[in-house]
Tab-separated table of C-alpha atoms in Angstrom:
chain	number	residue	atom	x	y	z
A	1	ALA	CA	-13.469	46.024	23.463
A	2	ARG	CA	-15.242	43.722	21.065
A	3	ALA	CA	-16.941	45.373	18.103
A	4	LEU	CA	-19.745	42.768	17.922
A	5	THR	CA	-21.729	41.883	21.017
A	6	LEU	CA	-24.296	39.105	20.834
A	7	PHE	CA	-27.020	38.868	23.464
A	8	THR	CA	-29.038	35.680	23.683
A	9	ALA	CA	-32.139	34.745	25.678
A	10	ARG	CA	-31.039	31.117	25.976
A	11	ALA	CA	-30.126	29.851	29.438
A	12	ASP	CA	-26.915	28.260	28.112
A	13	ARG	CA	-25.886	31.658	26.600
A	14	ARG	CA	-25.308	30.077	23.159
A	15	PRO	CA	-26.741	31.710	20.022
A	16	SER	CA	-30.162	30.525	18.897
A	17	TYR	CA	-29.689	30.011	15.186
A	18	THR	CA	-33.266	28.728	14.804
A	19	GLU	CA	-34.778	32.064	15.834
A	20	PRO	CA	-34.348	35.437	14.143
A	21	VAL	CA	-31.547	37.693	15.290
A	22	VAL	CA	-32.203	41.423	15.628
A	23	ALA	CA	-29.187	43.400	14.404
A	24	THR	CA	-28.124	47.010	14.777
A	25	LEU	CA	-25.066	49.149	14.124
A	26	ALA	CA	-24.550	51.652	16.947
A	27	THR	CA	-22.130	54.341	15.877
A	28	ALA	CA	-23.349	57.060	18.246
A	29	PRO	CA	-22.364	57.186	21.932
A	30	LEU	CA	-24.036	54.355	23.838
A	31	ASP	CA	-24.494	56.192	27.110
A	32	GLY	CA	-27.930	57.701	27.547
A	33	PRO	CA	-31.129	57.513	29.533
A	34	PRO	CA	-32.008	54.298	31.353
A	35	PHE	CA	-34.608	53.487	28.701
A	36	SER	CA	-32.647	53.809	25.499
A	37	PRO	CA	-33.798	52.319	22.188
A	38	MET	CA	-31.129	49.631	22.523
A	39	THR	CA	-32.537	48.693	25.931
A	40	ASN	CA	-35.906	48.358	24.177
A	41	HIS	CA	-34.340	46.058	21.560
A	42	ALA	CA	-32.718	43.873	24.217
A	43	ARG	CA	-35.931	43.608	26.257
A	44	TYR	CA	-37.931	42.694	23.147
A	45	CYS	CA	-35.452	39.958	22.242
A	46	LEU	CA	-35.267	38.608	25.788
A	47	ARG	CA	-39.070	38.490	26.065
A	48	LEU	CA	-39.550	36.714	22.741
A	49	GLY	CA	-36.513	34.451	22.737
A	50	CYS	CA	-34.506	35.848	19.846
A	51	ASP	CA	-30.898	37.015	19.824
A	52	TYR	CA	-29.728	40.623	19.627
A	53	ALA	CA	-26.509	41.574	17.834
A	54	VAL	CA	-24.963	45.018	18.342
A	55	ARG	CA	-21.958	46.162	16.325
A	56	THR	CA	-20.296	49.235	17.824
A	57	ALA	CA	-17.600	49.830	15.208
A	58	GLY	CA	-17.212	49.586	11.480
A	59	TYR	CA	-15.286	46.861	9.698
A	60	ALA	CA	-11.619	47.852	9.395
A	61	ALA	CA	-11.233	46.481	5.865
A	62	TYR	CA	-13.941	48.914	4.724
A	63	GLY	CA	-12.683	51.992	6.545
A	64	GLY	CA	-13.088	54.274	3.535
A	65	VAL	CA	-16.748	53.326	3.044
A	66	TYR	CA	-19.499	55.430	4.655
A	67	ILE	CA	-20.287	53.767	8.013
A	68	MET	CA	-23.966	53.149	7.234
A	69	TRP	CA	-22.947	50.745	4.462
A	70	HIS	CA	-21.305	48.602	7.115
A	71	LYS	CA	-24.771	47.342	8.103
A	72	ILE	CA	-24.726	45.150	4.995
A	73	LEU	CA	-21.455	43.640	6.191
A	74	LEU	CA	-22.993	43.011	9.614
A	75	LEU	CA	-25.999	41.238	8.066
A	76	ARG	CA	-23.689	39.089	5.932
A	77	HIS	CA	-21.535	38.351	9.006
A	78	LEU	CA	-24.569	37.125	10.985
A	79	LEU	CA	-25.792	34.979	8.092
A	80	ALA	CA	-22.293	33.472	7.836
A	81	LEU	CA	-22.407	32.635	11.565
A	82	GLY	CA	-25.444	30.444	10.873
A	83	TYR	CA	-28.512	32.609	11.429
A	84	GLY	CA	-31.260	31.839	8.930
A	85	LEU	CA	-33.144	35.078	9.511
A	86	VAL	CA	-31.646	38.480	10.341
A	87	PHE	CA	-33.891	41.457	11.142
A	88	TRP	CA	-32.285	44.886	10.809
A	89	THR	CA	-33.315	47.797	13.014
A	90	ASP	CA	-31.732	51.214	13.320
A	91	TYR	CA	-30.147	51.701	16.732
A	92	ASP	CA	-32.497	54.611	17.526
A	93	ALA	CA	-35.740	52.829	16.532
A	94	VAL	CA	-37.976	51.123	19.118
A	95	PHE	CA	-40.328	48.148	19.195
A	96	THR	CA	-43.793	49.347	20.198
A	97	ASP	CA	-45.411	45.890	20.312
A	98	CYS	CA	-43.224	43.777	22.557
A	99	HIS	CA	-45.612	40.810	22.583
A	100	THR	CA	-45.727	39.841	18.897
A	101	PRO	CA	-42.898	37.578	17.713
A	102	LEU	CA	-40.849	38.675	14.717
A	103	ARG	CA	-41.918	35.611	12.734
A	104	ALA	CA	-45.556	36.712	13.036
A	105	VAL	CA	-44.709	40.225	11.876
A	106	LEU	CA	-42.515	39.075	9.002
A	107	PHE	CA	-44.610	36.190	7.741
A	108	GLY	CA	-48.158	37.517	8.089
A	109	GLY	CA	-49.471	36.118	11.336
A	110	LEU	CA	-51.131	39.446	12.219
A	111	SER	CA	-54.706	40.609	11.772
A	112	ASP	CA	-56.586	43.839	12.412
A	113	ALA	CA	-59.125	42.050	14.635
């Protein structure tokens, strides 16, 4: 099994390097209820047209390093692939506003009105 899975909302199934990629490192078992946090991540990305990258194993060259530090390696890996913006989320976190694009959240396009 591949350690990095990349989901894209594009019809041609190619990565969208012009949009942010949401990244997570899932080290816990992936089986769970039908509405898992990772399902939430994938639905958010599909709705808003960004990619979703899930790494399900650590990097072998860094086997002695605590697994949570591997997220930095994943972010660097995605930047090296060509993504200009990588958004990290823990695998057990959820998006509660699935209508606001990441660019608006990250770059101030929100208001309290």
